[in-house]
């Protein structure tokens, strides 16, 4: 049984179903990546696992506990961290305050966690007193990931973390994500930059029209000629 | 030289000191409007009448305290009654939120529907206040009237003009300063204050971070209603209490919030003083002031008569909307 | 929405008015009817703004008051002495105003940056003093002319019903000014701006005595219908009353009220017809499309701000017309009587209760709410008497409650608005959603 698992997920945002019996799972310390064409339901699948839309069928389990009925807020408390694609930092607040807000639900001392985040993203320590709105795109993404890490989650979900950043910044961000995974956190992310993302992925899911088309290790998917031809641009 | 000093004292007495007190009162009111806007995202038209309600409760308690002979002479009894008035306004605001605004918030109704509901609430508050205390002027100030009287000042300095510092003015300035300092400490340093700023900045992300929106909203109303009561009581002590006046204060308060940048507490304060000083300087008759400089003006040399003081707030509002809709401190555009 | 429901609701309203006629008196009933008709027109104006376009106007009072000013300026005879005393000064002040605005516009379009701001401020201040230089002595001279009886310029001496059109034009001009500034920003700004302009309009009307006589009021406005006292002395009228077997005194007042009612019905029918035509035209469909999805409409290339300005001006003009009619009916202009509760808030309750977006609903709301507003007073006093019946006549609580009963009426209206807004936001006669 996988650590976080969405089984046969079917549902949408109230109207027609977007997901049709979609299966996603990820293990601790692993990176799972969801790729696929536009409108395939990549983000929707991840949001479903985070409880941001109601499932008509299927279920979500975390560490063998059924969490299908929990609200996103409750899932945060249960150990899930989510980094939205847009508006993922408090722009008027300083970097440090952003991290504090990430730890809002914690009543214990989170100073050590903050130090860990600063170790992971040294540039944030430097800019801890600056409003997050004044940072560059890549730095903002670091703040966003750092904010989500403040709850010490067991699963971290990232919705297109590299959208709109330069290739160099993207590589660096992926390096950091690998480091995070190495600490034993399960990482699930949705990516447009399929090739680079599958490069670091332990497991990849290719979604088409809300269903799984290919599921394999990242390496195998990159090697699969059909996947290459259809989804990776040859 | 004496003429020059006399002119300065005259100006301070009739423009600077009253402007300072009025500005502080407006700032407290505008802080409430701006906080409610930042968190609940609508312009609350009921704020002026919430001020009137809080002030009314304070007045009723003041009268009761006066009748049983409890006071804190030389300070006005109203200061003793103020916490009760604040509690009353807070209770009313929370009930209103529970019965009116929460419904629209949960449905994510368009802001204009919330504004409209707040107009309904405004008239209900208005009816309530008139029903309980009546529509007329009420006086409730007691204690010492002056800190520095005109004669003291003249004796002290030997000038012809006197600088009067009335006690309510001094109290206004001291209380406003203390309250604003406490508010800023709360917003910048406390966990709840930061949560409020986070919620105001990015509602969805605040929810993701586990911030409880109902708690944020409740705290916002507690602060806004308390500030409204303080502003209302200070205004009433300084001038007098009349329900309709508080309704009319709504315009300068909105102007102050927008001039400063809506959703920006620091802007609300700056805006309050900008509006107040504009109003006072534009409606002041400069005849005697100019006479000290050797001019002999025929008329009163008053730019606008006092009846048009709303026009001043309105013109400021219009200028800001045309030139810089985000206000001085780059708030949101409504 | 079936036509039956509308017919039924209107029938109920007619029955209520008839009941007042039978139970109280026909004079009272007609008095209520006349104000119902005016309220209905105002509600139509507001419905055009809110129902068609979603514009929230909190300054209805100001536009109605401008209509009142129009009634005075159109129908009162000109005061020649006052014109002789200050006419030239007022004219020069007006000219300076026009010149100042023209210069400011030129500067605004020709310069940029900090220079523009400074130059405009300086020129604006200069223009202000120039205007005041001409205006102040002229105003003093005019207000000194027979101050007890006139002390103002008077009007154009035209028939009073023309003022209904003039009132519409005045209100439209004010709406253009407000709309230019506040439309295009978020809707809250329009609400705040209209609140402000209405307070300023009232302040001007109260203080610019040379124009409106201010709080000294203008009484004895000419009327579009006969005057009761004169009517009672007419041969044909006495004969008519005799043949109907009614008291000429009471009949005279009923006759006059019927005359007003007829005129008002004509205006209401015309405005209603135009409003319905507009709503069903492509223009009306576009307005509603903008209201329901502004972004989509904008993406389709609609100039939303311009359309909003149009509809805001039209709605305000209708309110101005109704305001002029109201002053005509009163026969006097009393600036002190304008208060936002009666003139802004009550109209809003009418539109929301009647059914925003539906003209038939707005008109019904105008009738119903005015009826309730008037009849709530005797009911309220009766209720307070009933509640306090056990208390002695001089009990403080009883006296206070009786005294405060009218304020409760306000509270109840607020309550009605909030209840309808929450539980039946579409009102009594909901908007027809057309499918095409």
Short mmCIF file of C-alpha atoms in Angstrom, two decimals, chain A residues 71-198:
data_model
loop_
_atom_site.label_atom_id
_atom_site.label_comp_id
_atom_site.label_asym_id
_atom_site.label_seq_id
_atom_site.Cartn_x
_atom_site.Cartn_y
_atom_site.Cartn_z
CA UNK A 71 -11.32 19.35 4.07
CA UNK A 72 -8.03 20.75 2.73
CA UNK A 73 -7.44 22.46 6.09
CA UNK A 74 -7.82 19.14 7.88
CA UNK A 75 -5.48 17.49 5.41
CA UNK A 76 -2.86 20.12 6.25
CA UNK A 77 -3.18 19.09 9.86
CA UNK A 78 -2.95 15.45 8.79
CA UNK A 79 0.48 16.17 7.29
CA UNK A 80 -0.09 17.31 3.73
CA UNK A 81 1.51 20.45 2.32
CA UNK A 82 0.27 22.14 -0.84
CA UNK A 83 1.95 24.78 -2.97
CA UNK A 84 -0.54 26.39 -5.36
CA UNK A 85 0.55 27.41 -8.83
CA UNK A 86 -0.40 31.09 -8.54
CA UNK A 87 -0.58 33.57 -5.68
CA UNK A 88 1.35 31.20 -3.48
CA UNK A 89 3.02 33.77 -1.22
CA UNK A 90 1.74 36.62 0.96
CA UNK A 91 3.18 39.45 -1.12
CA UNK A 92 2.83 42.20 1.50
CA UNK A 93 4.46 40.17 4.24
CA UNK A 94 8.14 39.54 4.79
CA UNK A 95 9.74 36.21 3.94
CA UNK A 96 9.98 35.35 7.60
CA UNK A 97 6.33 36.21 8.19
CA UNK A 98 5.38 34.02 5.25
CA UNK A 99 7.15 31.12 6.91
CA UNK A 100 5.51 31.95 10.25
CA UNK A 101 2.12 31.84 8.57
CA UNK A 102 3.05 28.45 7.14
CA UNK A 103 3.51 27.27 10.71
CA UNK A 104 0.26 28.88 11.86
CA UNK A 105 -1.32 25.59 12.92
CA UNK A 106 1.70 24.60 15.00
CA UNK A 107 1.63 25.39 18.68
CA UNK A 108 5.15 24.15 19.39
CA UNK A 109 8.38 25.99 18.70
CA UNK A 110 8.97 26.04 14.96
CA UNK A 111 12.29 27.86 15.06
CA UNK A 112 14.21 24.71 14.15
CA UNK A 113 12.00 24.07 11.13
CA UNK A 114 12.58 27.60 9.98
CA UNK A 115 16.32 27.07 10.26
CA UNK A 116 15.98 23.93 8.14
CA UNK A 117 14.09 25.90 5.50
CA UNK A 118 16.79 28.56 5.57
CA UNK A 119 19.42 25.86 5.16
CA UNK A 120 17.56 24.46 2.18
CA UNK A 121 17.04 27.92 0.65
CA UNK A 122 19.92 30.09 1.88
CA UNK A 123 18.76 33.06 -0.18
CA UNK A 124 15.60 33.26 1.93
CA UNK A 125 17.62 33.76 5.08
CA UNK A 126 19.35 36.67 3.44
CA UNK A 127 16.03 38.22 2.44
CA UNK A 128 14.05 37.26 5.51
CA UNK A 129 13.04 40.86 6.25
CA UNK A 130 11.98 41.70 2.69
CA UNK A 131 8.36 41.59 1.56
CA UNK A 132 7.87 38.49 -0.53
CA UNK A 133 6.28 40.59 -3.26
CA UNK A 134 9.66 42.19 -3.96
CA UNK A 135 11.43 38.89 -4.69
CA UNK A 136 12.14 37.37 -8.10
CA UNK A 137 9.93 34.59 -9.50
CA UNK A 138 12.30 31.79 -8.51
CA UNK A 139 12.81 33.17 -5.03
CA UNK A 140 9.06 33.45 -4.58
CA UNK A 141 8.70 29.79 -5.45
CA UNK A 142 11.27 29.03 -2.78
CA UNK A 143 9.23 31.03 -0.28
CA UNK A 144 6.13 29.13 -1.34
CA UNK A 145 7.79 25.75 -0.91
CA UNK A 146 9.33 26.88 2.35
CA UNK A 147 5.93 28.02 3.63
CA UNK A 148 4.46 24.59 2.89
CA UNK A 149 7.38 22.85 4.60
CA UNK A 150 6.82 24.77 7.84
CA UNK A 151 4.15 22.32 8.97
CA UNK A 152 6.70 19.50 8.64
CA UNK A 153 4.46 17.66 6.20
CA UNK A 154 4.87 14.02 5.24
CA UNK A 155 3.59 14.78 1.73
CA UNK A 156 4.37 17.90 -0.30
CA UNK A 157 2.27 18.70 -3.35
CA UNK A 158 3.50 21.21 -5.93
CA UNK A 159 1.32 22.57 -8.68
CA UNK A 160 3.61 23.49 -11.58
CA UNK A 161 6.41 24.87 -9.41
CA UNK A 162 8.54 25.90 -12.40
CA UNK A 163 5.86 27.77 -14.37
CA UNK A 164 7.30 31.03 -15.60
CA UNK A 165 10.87 30.65 -14.26
CA UNK A 166 14.03 30.48 -16.34
CA UNK A 167 15.64 27.08 -17.15
CA UNK A 168 18.54 27.75 -14.77
CA UNK A 169 16.20 28.56 -11.93
CA UNK A 170 14.15 25.49 -12.82
CA UNK A 171 17.16 23.20 -12.50
CA UNK A 172 18.03 24.68 -9.17
CA UNK A 173 14.46 24.30 -7.93
CA UNK A 174 14.43 20.64 -8.98
CA UNK A 175 17.68 20.11 -7.08
CA UNK A 176 16.06 21.52 -3.98
CA UNK A 177 13.02 19.32 -4.45
CA UNK A 178 15.30 16.27 -4.66
CA UNK A 179 16.86 17.38 -1.38
CA UNK A 180 13.45 17.66 0.21
CA UNK A 181 12.52 14.18 -1.00
CA UNK A 182 15.76 12.86 0.45
CA UNK A 183 14.56 13.83 3.91
CA UNK A 184 11.81 11.23 3.56
CA UNK A 185 8.97 13.41 2.38
CA UNK A 186 6.71 12.13 -0.37
CA UNK A 187 6.55 14.60 -3.24
CA UNK A 188 3.79 14.84 -5.79
CA UNK A 189 4.00 17.46 -8.47
CA UNK A 190 2.30 18.52 -11.65
CA UNK A 191 4.65 19.72 -14.37
CA UNK A 192 4.48 21.29 -17.79
CA UNK A 193 8.18 20.75 -18.34
CA UNK A 194 7.59 17.02 -18.67
CA UNK A 195 11.05 15.94 -19.80
CA UNK A 196 12.98 17.67 -17.04
CA UNK A 197 10.46 16.63 -14.42
CA UNK A 198 10.51 12.95 -15.42
#
